[in-house]
DNA sequence: TTGAAAGCGCTAACAA
DNA sequence: TTGTTAGCGCTTTCAA
């Protein structure tokens, strides 16, 4: 059943403080003091006001309050991820952190369309947001958002821009790669290949750099034929394994993959070739995307970018900026390694977790 | 580099209409008329005001405007999906539709915690939202949200509640199953098994019902051993195939799976047994989740719940309700079938798309 | 301890 | 055609 009919707009008239005052037989000023627990008031009066307010379901109008204080207690978040896998945990954590402080979040999806972005921005400025968060599907540099009233706190998360007044928060991709490859080296692997995504991604270049750096630091040779950039897909993971394990080549004994989809494709391809994971070849992926890591056989070890933590950090910073602190520049937040069966010969999937304690901060490059 | 220092809150003072009026040397009332394109004004005056406004970057304060009109031009959306796969397309489409009308969306995540939900609701009431959307991770019935000012337009999407004044929008799971199974029957399959999720889900019961109904309508027997409820995972899909294709049993020639993960697991298991998909066994999944359908070998045919369309419809209905129309009850929105290689013997993955034209509307059960 | 009133930024009704 | 003003709901001085 689906009923429709129009009786005109429901007369939703929320009670005002004036109503409370009238019923409690006090002045508006007194009612305000009572409800805001400030000013000197007789306890009796205070109680009566509060009592009445509760009875009639009074809820102060934030709009009026904001107008008065010129603090809207709202922030905007503009995303270009079409709200996908990456921005979601970030947004969720951010929203959680801000809701704690009574700050509400306007959600705007720009779908990589600059026109929509401007439109949203204009709307948000009209709402007099106290801060702005910009996020994306990839952590690469983007043109700074704007223009808008100077002084608005802006944080880019999983995204970065050349904005001297804004803060950018991105994962430490290079450090994550170091974690992964060090782990493989620690298992005694010496022929570690790197299958990864398209080179136009910052993440690909940074992760490769961490890979190369760790090999060098471990005294292992850098073999150009062991570096395979391609696509972010399972199919590419399978193809790459086809190449690496072709007859007549020296086969790798470990794979560091640029994401979990590649890693899973690789695991599937190896199994089909009768190559045991992790005994013959250990695998570590990237993203720690549960959908992939759990479904893979064996479950995938993977680098976690800790997107939730990034979201919380973004919230924290934004609150500080709203409070008047000036924060800017680029911060790279540490990744973590989650070890599972694909790189853990003995007791599979114990879920041991290694933390990178060092916070890596370096300049945007 | 990451710089921090506190110079106190940046004095962000947005220009007001008073500023515009002063600079344009007119009264506030005149400025207002000019900017809002109403009232009779000399073209010259109008132009001057607009000119000045543009120069100083004037943007009307929606807060003040809202206070005056008692229309906040905002709606709240409370989700319990921890913003996942299902609510995302819905929210995105909804936001898009509402942004068109200048309505901004407050995003609140309640993570299935009633306390957080109430807290968010209270905040939203304070913001004087014009409407509310509630969404979830599964389309099952939930307790009605509230209480709050009566008359607030409420739409449940991918979620439903016994609220006589609210509208609930859910996918037509049964119809989707009919589409899938009819398709398999149309391919000449006669032994169609159904591997699906936990029976506590409404979706599982409804899809089963569509499955059973279609078998009956096609004169095919309902074999109890061909119905396998379990978990929503790839592992279950693989296990179920193990059961169905055990030696000494009559094997199915088609599988209708309750979601794409199950379907993919099943496809993997069949391939490993040397059973050809779709020649020996055709497969149709549910959700049309690209991550799964595309990575599967062969690519999966799947039922699409058209979540984006649900989001748009929710936006549409909400706008109508805000405009005063009363809409309530439960609406089931049609699913679509996307045919790919897993059920298409000849030319694989042509992406032919069949639409169910009938809109199924029935009472909540 | 309480009341009165100004003002936040804007719109709309009414005067001029 | 333009100006004046009340009022949206709230907080915060300042008086009483």
XYZ file of C-alpha atoms (C1' of nucleotides) in Angstrom:
762
model
C 0.000 0.000 0.000
C 1.255 3.399 -0.836
C -1.029 6.260 0.035
C -0.679 9.776 -1.242
C -2.845 12.826 -0.797
C -2.197 16.476 -0.231
C -3.566 18.228 2.759
C -1.100 21.027 2.460
C 2.061 21.417 4.469
C 1.789 20.056 7.979
C 1.873 22.959 10.372
C 5.063 21.980 12.084
C 5.570 24.817 14.507
C 8.304 23.996 16.934
C 7.904 25.612 20.338
C 10.094 28.649 20.901
C 11.686 29.961 24.005
C 8.892 32.511 24.041
C 6.408 29.677 24.545
C 8.463 28.306 27.361
C 8.688 31.710 29.013
C 4.976 32.313 28.736
C 4.024 28.980 30.244
C 6.592 29.238 32.987
C 5.400 32.765 33.671
C 8.819 34.333 33.396
C 10.465 36.675 30.938
C 12.260 35.441 27.868
C 15.585 36.495 29.309
C 14.979 34.473 32.435
C 13.977 31.445 30.448
C 17.134 31.711 28.405
C 19.297 31.929 31.504
C 17.571 28.956 33.050
C 17.960 26.801 29.982
C 21.555 27.755 29.408
C 22.530 27.314 33.020
C 24.119 30.710 33.274
C 23.300 33.850 35.192
C 22.003 33.901 38.761
C 18.554 32.490 39.163
C 16.457 31.132 41.942
C 16.640 27.367 41.835
C 12.877 27.228 41.899
C 12.531 29.394 38.799
C 15.209 27.464 36.995
C 13.479 24.178 37.704
C 10.117 25.431 36.617
C 11.461 26.656 33.310
C 13.297 23.439 32.609
C 10.234 21.475 33.561
C 8.021 23.413 31.167
C 10.581 23.162 28.405
C 10.693 19.414 28.730
C 6.925 19.161 28.798
C 6.319 20.994 25.593
C 9.328 19.408 23.928
C 11.282 22.568 23.503
C 14.450 22.294 21.449
C 16.416 25.490 20.848
C 16.579 26.592 17.258
C 20.185 26.220 16.182
C 19.579 28.518 13.259
C 18.764 31.434 15.511
C 21.577 30.507 17.825
C 24.045 30.352 14.955
C 22.876 33.653 13.604
C 23.543 35.222 16.922
C 26.929 33.680 17.556
C 28.042 33.625 13.939
C 29.104 30.028 14.420
C 26.989 27.617 12.473
C 28.283 24.471 14.145
C 28.370 22.803 10.776
C 31.122 21.820 8.400
C 30.986 20.827 4.784
C 32.601 17.846 3.203
C 33.117 17.678 -0.506
C 34.037 14.336 -1.929
C 34.960 13.149 -5.372
C 34.993 9.474 -4.625
C 31.367 9.058 -5.592
C 31.473 8.030 -1.948
C 33.355 4.922 -2.445
C 35.620 2.656 -0.680
C 38.271 5.159 0.290
C 36.363 8.192 1.380
C 33.776 6.231 3.300
C 35.754 5.173 6.323
C 37.265 8.635 6.378
C 33.945 10.398 6.285
C 32.448 8.085 8.833
C 35.208 8.648 11.355
C 35.202 12.364 10.708
C 31.480 12.618 11.191
C 31.744 10.656 14.401
C 34.429 12.905 15.803
C 32.600 16.096 14.908
C 29.197 14.915 16.080
C 30.778 14.517 19.499
C 31.327 18.246 19.526
C 27.828 18.987 18.331
C 28.998 19.797 14.840
C 26.941 18.505 11.958
C 28.294 17.574 8.568
C 26.982 18.604 5.176
C 27.708 15.930 2.637
C 28.388 17.021 -0.913
C 29.371 14.818 -3.777
C 31.044 16.568 -6.650
C 31.806 13.494 -8.785
C 34.946 15.113 -10.171
C 32.933 17.854 -11.806
C 34.430 21.279 -11.062
C 31.129 22.982 -11.819
C 29.291 20.893 -9.269
C 32.086 21.522 -6.850
C 31.726 25.280 -7.160
C 28.001 25.009 -6.826
C 28.305 23.017 -3.644
C 30.888 25.381 -2.316
C 28.614 28.323 -2.899
C 25.812 26.586 -1.084
C 28.086 25.747 1.810
C 29.275 29.323 2.087
C 25.655 30.359 2.259
C 25.201 27.971 5.160
C 28.155 29.682 6.814
C 30.004 26.467 7.503
C 32.752 26.701 10.079
C 35.107 24.437 8.188
C 35.565 22.417 5.027
C 36.904 18.976 4.259
C 37.826 17.841 0.784
C 38.352 14.217 -0.041
C 38.838 12.100 -3.134
C 39.258 8.709 -4.691
C 43.011 8.992 -4.892
C 45.503 10.856 -2.814
C 47.084 12.747 -5.702
C 47.466 16.485 -5.849
C 44.490 18.489 -7.023
C 43.891 22.172 -7.682
C 43.026 24.034 -4.503
C 39.350 24.466 -3.932
C 37.933 27.907 -3.852
C 37.821 30.755 -3.910
C 35.926 31.560 -0.774
C 36.064 33.744 2.268
C 39.648 33.752 3.363
C 40.231 32.238 6.743
C 37.911 29.275 6.399
C 39.640 26.221 7.839
C 40.210 23.656 5.092
C 41.514 20.117 5.367
C 42.232 17.865 2.414
C 42.071 14.202 3.296
C 43.270 11.416 1.031
C 43.809 14.310 -1.304
C 46.188 17.239 -1.412
C 46.443 20.699 -2.850
C 48.895 23.564 -3.049
C 47.050 25.738 -0.627
C 49.326 27.545 1.802
C 46.594 27.825 4.391
C 45.200 24.319 4.214
C 46.213 21.051 5.757
C 46.573 17.922 3.639
C 46.425 14.451 5.125
C 47.561 11.475 3.048
C 48.723 7.958 3.800
C 52.432 7.279 3.973
C 52.471 5.037 0.937
C 56.208 4.727 0.881
C 56.335 3.745 4.525
C 53.583 1.211 3.907
C 55.610 -0.376 1.144
C 58.622 -0.505 3.410
C 56.572 -2.358 5.997
C 55.374 -4.882 3.462
C 58.702 -5.569 1.831
C 60.587 -5.663 5.118
C 58.136 -8.272 6.271
C 58.806 -10.388 3.182
C 62.543 -9.969 3.571
C 62.152 -10.995 7.185
C 60.609 -14.247 5.985
C 63.812 -14.919 4.118
C 62.475 -14.105 0.667
C 65.054 -12.787 -1.740
C 63.265 -12.602 -5.085
C 60.499 -10.152 -4.383
C 58.461 -8.872 -7.310
C 56.176 -5.850 -7.295
C 52.928 -5.953 -9.272
C 51.097 -2.680 -9.118
C 48.715 -0.169 -10.706
C 49.083 2.557 -13.322
C 52.154 4.730 -12.941
C 50.203 7.948 -13.188
C 49.139 7.417 -9.575
C 51.302 9.009 -6.924
C 50.632 5.958 -4.831
C 52.236 3.715 -7.415
C 55.413 5.774 -7.539
C 55.665 6.115 -3.772
C 55.049 2.459 -3.089
C 57.584 1.493 -5.686
C 60.070 3.778 -4.054
C 59.520 2.127 -0.681
C 59.885 -1.256 -2.357
C 63.147 -0.316 -4.063
C 64.518 1.331 -0.956
C 63.881 -1.713 1.177
C 65.430 -4.086 -1.329
C 68.531 -1.910 -1.445
C 68.703 -1.656 2.322
C 68.518 -5.432 2.507
C 71.260 -5.942 -0.029
C 68.869 -7.446 -2.553
C 69.198 -6.669 -6.244
C 66.658 -4.457 -7.972
C 65.475 -6.467 -10.951
C 63.645 -4.347 -13.504
C 61.733 -7.364 -14.753
C 60.293 -7.803 -11.267
C 58.513 -4.473 -11.365
C 55.188 -4.696 -13.201
C 52.926 -1.656 -13.297
C 49.530 -2.222 -14.887
C 45.952 -1.921 -13.724
C 44.274 -2.082 -10.316
C 42.423 -5.289 -11.189
C 42.390 -8.970 -10.374
C 42.796 -9.695 -14.051
C 46.062 -7.799 -14.089
C 47.241 -9.708 -11.038
C 46.588 -12.953 -12.880
C 48.263 -11.761 -16.059
C 51.302 -10.527 -14.235
C 51.736 -13.885 -12.588
C 51.551 -15.420 -16.034
C 54.468 -13.243 -17.072
C 56.555 -13.699 -13.937
C 56.129 -17.438 -13.841
C 56.621 -18.131 -17.517
C 58.879 -21.046 -18.295
C 62.574 -20.299 -18.476
C 62.545 -17.447 -16.010
C 63.727 -17.326 -12.485
C 60.546 -17.238 -10.439
C 59.942 -14.835 -7.578
C 59.466 -16.232 -4.092
C 57.368 -13.276 -2.962
C 54.970 -10.738 -4.406
C 54.287 -7.277 -3.083
C 51.101 -6.104 -4.777
C 49.896 -2.540 -5.185
C 46.418 -3.371 -3.998
C 44.369 -6.264 -2.737
C 42.641 -6.942 -5.997
C 45.928 -7.472 -7.759
C 47.073 -9.601 -4.857
C 44.002 -11.743 -5.008
C 44.291 -12.229 -8.742
C 47.889 -13.258 -8.217
C 46.940 -15.711 -5.488
C 44.322 -17.286 -7.731
C 46.736 -17.592 -10.630
C 49.399 -19.177 -8.458
C 46.989 -21.707 -7.029
C 45.917 -22.652 -10.513
C 49.526 -23.244 -11.433
C 49.965 -25.469 -8.429
C 52.282 -23.038 -6.705
C 51.717 -22.961 -2.974
C 51.054 -19.722 -1.163
C 52.761 -18.879 1.129
C 55.247 -21.752 1.017
C 56.546 -21.212 -2.507
C 55.489 -17.621 -2.890
C 54.455 -15.215 -0.146
C 52.073 -12.382 -0.979
C 51.337 -9.024 0.589
C 48.642 -6.726 -0.748
C 47.688 -3.130 -0.063
C 44.476 -1.508 1.253
C 43.478 -4.245 3.669
C 40.080 -4.344 2.058
C 38.264 -7.039 3.926
C 36.129 -8.049 0.983
C 39.280 -9.097 -0.805
C 41.565 -10.204 1.980
C 39.003 -12.520 3.528
C 37.737 -14.101 0.336
C 41.196 -14.835 -0.991
C 42.713 -18.274 -0.552
C 44.739 -18.052 1.605
C 43.577 -14.834 3.267
C 45.748 -11.932 2.258
C 48.324 -10.118 4.279
C 47.887 -6.474 3.497
C 48.996 -2.941 4.276
C 46.322 -0.885 5.972
C 46.206 2.838 5.299
C 44.158 3.342 8.450
C 41.614 5.503 6.746
C 39.488 5.696 9.847
C 42.418 7.119 11.744
C 42.897 9.618 8.945
C 39.296 10.678 9.295
C 39.645 11.104 13.036
C 42.844 13.064 12.609
C 41.126 15.270 10.052
C 38.328 15.927 12.532
C 40.788 16.703 15.268
C 42.739 19.124 13.119
C 39.640 20.790 11.821
C 38.387 21.355 15.353
C 41.693 22.894 16.295
C 41.606 25.135 13.249
C 38.066 26.209 14.038
C 39.277 27.046 17.521
C 41.776 29.413 15.957
C 44.890 27.341 15.512
C 46.611 27.632 12.168
C 47.671 24.328 10.706
C 48.922 23.819 7.199
C 51.146 21.726 5.017
C 51.220 18.050 4.161
C 51.128 15.244 6.674
C 51.679 11.607 5.817
C 49.980 9.280 8.255
C 51.498 5.898 9.035
C 50.299 2.632 7.533
C 50.101 -0.683 9.329
C 50.722 -4.223 8.213
C 48.115 -6.879 8.799
C 49.662 -10.320 8.475
C 47.499 -13.211 7.340
C 47.887 -16.584 5.711
C 49.340 -15.402 2.439
C 52.641 -14.569 4.102
C 52.520 -16.603 7.266
C 53.628 -20.190 6.733
C 53.105 -21.577 10.207
C 49.809 -20.742 11.814
C 47.686 -19.174 9.161
C 45.626 -16.089 9.785
C 46.406 -15.478 13.407
C 45.854 -11.845 12.653
C 49.107 -10.647 14.168
C 49.428 -6.959 13.690
C 52.585 -4.937 13.356
C 52.591 -1.256 13.858
C 54.866 1.272 12.331
C 55.510 3.535 15.222
C 57.393 6.212 13.413
C 55.265 8.974 12.021
C 56.688 9.855 8.671
C 56.415 13.444 7.772
C 57.927 14.723 4.636
C 57.401 17.392 2.154
C 54.981 16.945 -0.705
C 56.823 15.838 -3.774
C 56.182 20.271 6.089
C 53.382 20.774 8.502
C 53.155 24.180 10.094
C 51.055 25.046 13.097
C 50.705 28.247 15.076
C 47.863 30.093 16.664
C 47.080 33.618 15.780
C 43.572 33.369 17.078
C 40.464 32.799 15.010
C 40.663 34.366 11.583
C 38.231 37.239 11.489
C 36.006 35.789 8.832
C 33.307 38.381 8.583
C 31.170 37.725 5.588
C 29.661 40.844 4.032
C 26.020 41.413 4.841
C 23.277 42.957 2.827
C 23.781 46.033 4.957
C 27.278 46.371 3.510
C 25.939 46.042 0.026
C 23.265 48.654 0.703
C 25.753 51.101 2.148
C 28.172 50.810 -0.742
C 25.437 50.978 -3.340
C 23.995 53.966 -1.526
C 20.533 52.539 -1.206
C 18.431 51.276 1.681
C 18.562 47.724 2.898
C 15.069 47.072 1.597
C 16.047 48.227 -1.856
C 19.141 46.096 -1.844
C 17.064 43.096 -0.864
C 14.591 43.688 -3.658
C 17.368 44.097 -6.170
C 19.117 40.922 -5.152
C 15.965 38.869 -4.979
C 14.667 40.141 -8.286
C 11.297 41.096 -6.901
C 9.529 44.371 -6.337
C 9.647 47.281 -8.774
C 13.001 48.906 -9.094
C 14.754 51.122 -11.554
C 16.984 48.965 -13.700
C 19.874 51.261 -12.934
C 19.516 50.799 -9.179
C 19.130 47.089 -9.548
C 22.288 46.855 -11.610
C 24.289 48.953 -9.221
C 23.309 46.816 -6.252
C 24.084 43.590 -8.044
C 27.362 45.020 -9.200
C 28.386 45.991 -5.682
C 27.283 42.664 -4.296
C 29.421 40.822 -6.780
C 32.387 43.045 -6.073
C 32.471 42.483 -2.362
C 31.609 38.819 -2.725
C 28.272 39.030 -1.023
C 26.534 35.739 -0.377
C 23.226 35.831 1.489
C 23.285 34.180 4.867
C 21.068 31.128 4.593
C 20.813 30.963 8.337
C 19.092 34.317 8.537
C 16.994 33.489 5.541
C 15.927 30.188 7.053
C 15.103 31.797 10.333
C 12.836 34.177 8.567
C 11.084 31.683 6.338
C 11.146 28.807 8.799
C 12.458 26.590 6.044
C 15.993 25.473 6.602
C 16.547 24.051 3.137
C 18.307 21.119 4.699
C 17.408 17.515 5.272
C 18.992 14.923 7.484
C 19.982 11.456 6.539
C 20.585 8.835 9.160
C 22.271 5.683 8.034
C 23.134 2.457 9.752
C 25.187 0.960 6.978
C 28.395 2.431 8.330
C 28.032 3.973 4.901
C 28.659 0.912 2.981
C 27.923 -0.625 -0.246
C 24.162 -0.353 -0.147
C 23.490 3.048 1.283
C 26.187 4.750 -0.741
C 24.621 4.785 -4.164
C 21.358 5.691 -2.517
C 22.794 8.589 -0.593
C 24.727 9.820 -3.565
C 21.700 9.916 -5.820
C 19.584 11.467 -3.125
C 22.110 14.169 -2.445
C 22.341 14.902 -6.126
C 18.612 15.261 -6.511
C 18.248 17.508 -3.488
C 21.258 19.677 -4.264
C 19.495 20.541 -7.501
C 16.788 22.165 -5.425
C 19.251 23.976 -3.228
C 18.707 21.593 -0.366
C 21.743 20.482 1.580
C 22.099 17.144 3.290
C 23.272 16.466 6.817
C 24.964 13.119 7.001
C 24.644 11.154 10.211
C 25.936 7.705 10.866
C 24.319 5.866 13.715
C 26.134 2.549 13.323
C 23.127 0.624 14.589
C 23.342 2.305 17.961
C 19.930 3.606 19.092
C 21.561 6.072 21.465
C 23.606 7.632 18.703
C 20.535 7.686 16.552
C 18.580 9.660 19.115
C 21.469 12.002 19.609
C 21.694 12.678 15.896
C 17.982 13.113 15.663
C 18.042 15.683 18.424
C 20.769 17.580 16.656
C 18.873 17.484 13.400
C 15.726 18.756 15.041
C 17.784 21.622 16.385
C 18.887 22.390 12.862
C 15.209 22.460 11.906
C 15.628 20.072 8.995
C 12.790 20.043 6.496
C 12.854 16.304 6.035
C 14.503 13.101 7.136
C 15.791 10.025 5.357
C 16.622 6.811 7.137
C 18.641 4.108 5.477
C 20.320 0.867 6.472
C 22.456 -2.073 5.552
C 19.495 -4.334 4.982
C 15.978 -3.661 3.890
C 14.321 -5.355 6.860
C 11.783 -3.738 9.089
C 13.083 -1.570 11.884
C 11.442 0.318 14.740
C 10.198 3.707 13.619
C 12.553 6.526 14.326
C 11.483 9.209 16.663
C 9.849 10.730 18.452
C 10.024 14.157 16.970
C 7.849 17.022 15.895
C 4.897 15.478 14.186
C 4.585 16.353 10.555
C 8.224 16.036 9.607
C 8.437 14.251 6.265
C 10.236 10.935 6.714
C 11.366 8.456 4.081
C 12.908 5.095 4.830
C 15.067 3.805 2.008
C 16.401 0.283 1.805
C 14.778 0.079 5.189
C 11.221 0.083 6.444
C 9.262 0.876 9.552
C 5.702 0.728 10.811
C 5.194 4.438 10.688
C 1.794 5.413 9.351
C 3.054 8.783 8.201
C 6.289 7.707 6.580
C 7.161 6.305 3.202
C 9.309 3.196 2.882
C 11.181 2.352 -0.289
C 12.638 -1.106 -0.729
C 13.738 -3.214 -3.678
C 11.312 -5.728 -5.094
C 13.378 -8.731 -4.090
C 10.752 -11.200 -5.116
C 10.400 -9.637 -8.540
C 14.164 -9.641 -8.919
C 14.267 -13.347 -8.208
C 11.527 -13.921 -10.754
C 13.594 -12.107 -13.352
C 16.653 -14.197 -12.600
C 14.955 -17.561 -12.541
C 12.807 -16.814 -15.590
C 15.976 -16.004 -17.426
C 17.491 -19.353 -16.467
C 14.320 -21.180 -17.405
C 14.403 -19.344 -20.701
C 17.830 -20.817 -21.329
C 16.262 -24.231 -21.069
C 17.582 -25.047 -17.613
C 15.403 -27.357 -15.590
C 17.430 -28.134 -12.485
C 17.870 -24.741 -10.902
C 19.319 -24.566 -7.412
C 19.190 -21.570 -5.089
C 22.176 -20.812 -2.867
C 21.526 -17.890 -0.607
C 22.155 -16.071 2.665
C 20.841 -16.426 6.212
C 17.116 -16.925 6.479
C 16.685 -14.188 9.052
C 16.939 -11.679 6.199
C 13.713 -10.591 4.597
C 15.580 -10.533 1.336
C 16.348 -14.221 1.603
C 12.731 -15.158 2.150
C 11.442 -12.903 -0.588
C 13.963 -14.039 -3.144
C 13.251 -17.620 -2.325
C 9.601 -16.980 -2.802
C 10.225 -15.520 -6.255
C 12.410 -18.502 -7.063
C 9.777 -21.000 -5.959
C 6.996 -19.146 -7.687
C 8.833 -19.099 -10.981
C 9.705 -22.772 -10.827
C 6.082 -23.593 -10.188
C 4.898 -21.327 -12.971
C 7.289 -23.098 -15.312
C 6.145 -26.543 -14.314
C 9.462 -27.378 -12.694
C 9.617 -29.345 -9.468
C 10.581 -27.652 -6.221
C 13.396 -29.768 -4.847
C 14.090 -29.049 -1.188
C 17.675 -30.189 -1.575
C 18.200 -27.481 -4.168
C 17.553 -24.689 -1.683
C 20.637 -23.870 0.367
C 20.510 -20.940 2.781
C 23.776 -20.130 4.501
C 26.029 -17.077 4.604
C 26.580 -14.118 2.290
C 30.143 -15.178 1.506
C 32.224 -16.609 -1.298
C 33.244 -19.417 1.006
C 29.618 -20.442 1.370
C 29.174 -20.352 -2.379
C 32.087 -22.750 -2.740
C 30.855 -25.026 0.029
C 27.359 -25.160 -1.368
C 28.692 -26.218 -4.744
C 30.585 -28.939 -2.936
C 27.304 -30.201 -1.561
C 25.270 -29.853 -4.719
C 27.841 -31.511 -6.924
C 28.773 -34.336 -4.609
C 29.015 -37.734 -6.274
C 25.812 -39.705 -6.573
C 23.520 -36.736 -6.785
C 21.720 -35.279 -9.705
C 23.568 -32.100 -10.462
C 21.893 -28.753 -11.095
C 22.269 -27.146 -14.486
C 21.806 -23.638 -13.115
C 22.392 -21.679 -9.934
C 20.488 -18.667 -8.736
C 22.583 -17.111 -5.986
C 21.405 -14.752 -3.257
C 24.257 -12.355 -3.843
C 27.283 -11.875 -6.045
C 29.757 -13.098 -3.515
C 28.025 -16.427 -3.258
C 27.786 -16.523 -7.027
C 31.427 -15.862 -7.451
C 32.396 -18.502 -4.934
C 30.186 -20.929 -6.798
C 31.753 -20.030 -10.133
C 35.228 -20.589 -8.714
C 34.285 -23.931 -7.236
C 32.725 -25.097 -10.483
C 35.762 -24.100 -12.509
C 37.973 -26.006 -10.118
C 35.820 -29.075 -10.637
C 36.138 -28.727 -14.381
C 32.492 -27.838 -14.799
C 31.988 -25.256 -17.492
C 30.069 -22.073 -16.799
C 27.744 -21.317 -18.458
C 27.645 -24.422 -20.695
C 27.154 -27.017 -17.960
C 25.848 -24.712 -15.285
C 24.523 -21.200 -15.728
C 24.779 -18.744 -12.845
C 22.909 -15.610 -11.895
C 23.869 -13.534 -8.858
C 22.212 -10.667 -7.018
C 23.333 -7.071 -6.300
C 25.190 -6.467 -9.549
C 28.203 -5.379 -7.562
C 30.772 -4.584 -10.158
C 33.714 -5.547 -7.988
C 32.386 -9.095 -7.977
C 30.685 -9.430 -11.324
C 33.655 -8.147 -13.286
C 36.339 -10.086 -11.450
C 34.505 -13.381 -11.688
C 35.350 -15.845 -14.434
C 33.183 -15.708 -16.441
C 31.691 -12.315 -15.539
C 28.509 -12.727 -13.560
C 24.979 -12.148 -14.657
C 23.262 -10.433 -11.792
C 20.090 -8.795 -10.566
C 20.456 -5.080 -10.002
C 18.407 -3.452 -7.251
C 18.897 -0.064 -8.886
C 19.891 1.616 -5.685
C 20.636 4.865 -7.452
C 17.100 4.932 -8.762
C 15.892 4.275 -5.239
C 17.864 7.249 -4.015
C 16.446 9.468 -6.716
C 12.946 8.289 -5.988
C 13.499 8.967 -2.305
C 14.608 12.490 -3.144
C 11.630 13.014 -5.375
C 9.185 11.802 -2.756
C 10.809 13.794 -0.023
C 10.570 16.958 -2.089
C 6.915 16.289 -2.695
C 6.345 15.700 0.998
C 8.155 18.897 1.884
C 5.902 20.664 -0.584
C 2.946 19.433 1.430
C 1.975 16.186 -0.230
C 1.291 13.303 2.099
C 2.863 10.053 1.001
C 3.066 6.934 3.086
C 3.206 3.188 2.987
C 5.600 0.728 1.441
C 6.782 0.825 -2.135
C 8.806 -1.911 -3.767
C 10.931 -0.632 -6.613
C 11.656 -2.873 -9.583
C 14.912 -4.724 -10.076
C 16.662 -5.280 -13.381
C 18.632 -8.172 -14.766
C 22.086 -7.630 -16.163
C 23.103 -10.574 -18.311
C 26.772 -11.451 -18.642
C 28.926 -14.410 -19.475
C 27.883 -16.627 -16.599
C 24.491 -17.228 -18.177
C 25.072 -16.328 -21.768
C 26.568 -19.197 -23.750
C 26.969 -17.532 -27.129
C 28.512 -14.095 -27.063
C 29.814 -13.562 -23.590
C 29.344 -10.330 -21.727
C 27.522 -8.329 -24.303
C 25.907 -6.548 -21.412
C 22.370 -6.948 -22.688
C 19.992 -5.502 -20.200
C 16.464 -6.570 -19.521
C 14.073 -4.379 -17.720
C 11.166 -5.404 -15.622
C 8.616 -2.913 -16.680
C 5.996 -3.727 -14.171
C 6.214 -1.769 -10.962
C 5.375 -4.151 -8.208
C 3.598 -2.640 -5.331
C 2.403 -4.727 -2.509
C 1.739 -4.454 1.097
C 4.463 -4.925 3.635
C 4.393 -8.433 4.965
C 16.771 37.657 41.099
C 14.178 39.091 37.176
C 12.725 42.001 33.114
C 13.460 44.848 29.030
C 15.627 45.594 24.882
C 19.167 45.532 21.352
C 20.917 42.990 17.744
C 22.526 38.733 14.735
C 21.118 39.100 8.787
C 17.369 38.828 6.196
C 12.531 39.515 4.087
C 8.141 41.564 3.422
C 4.542 44.642 4.478
C 3.681 49.142 4.589
C 4.830 54.271 4.053
C 6.561 57.819 1.704
C 10.628 53.856 -7.111
C 12.669 53.815 -2.619
C 12.847 53.846 2.566
C 11.340 52.282 7.142
C 10.277 48.843 10.192
C 8.659 44.672 12.404
C 9.882 40.240 13.210
C 12.027 35.283 12.551
C 14.293 32.826 17.731
C 17.886 33.441 20.425
C 21.574 35.523 23.659
C 23.365 39.123 26.270
C 24.037 43.284 28.156
C 21.983 46.688 31.142
C 18.220 48.266 34.321
C 15.104 47.537 37.705
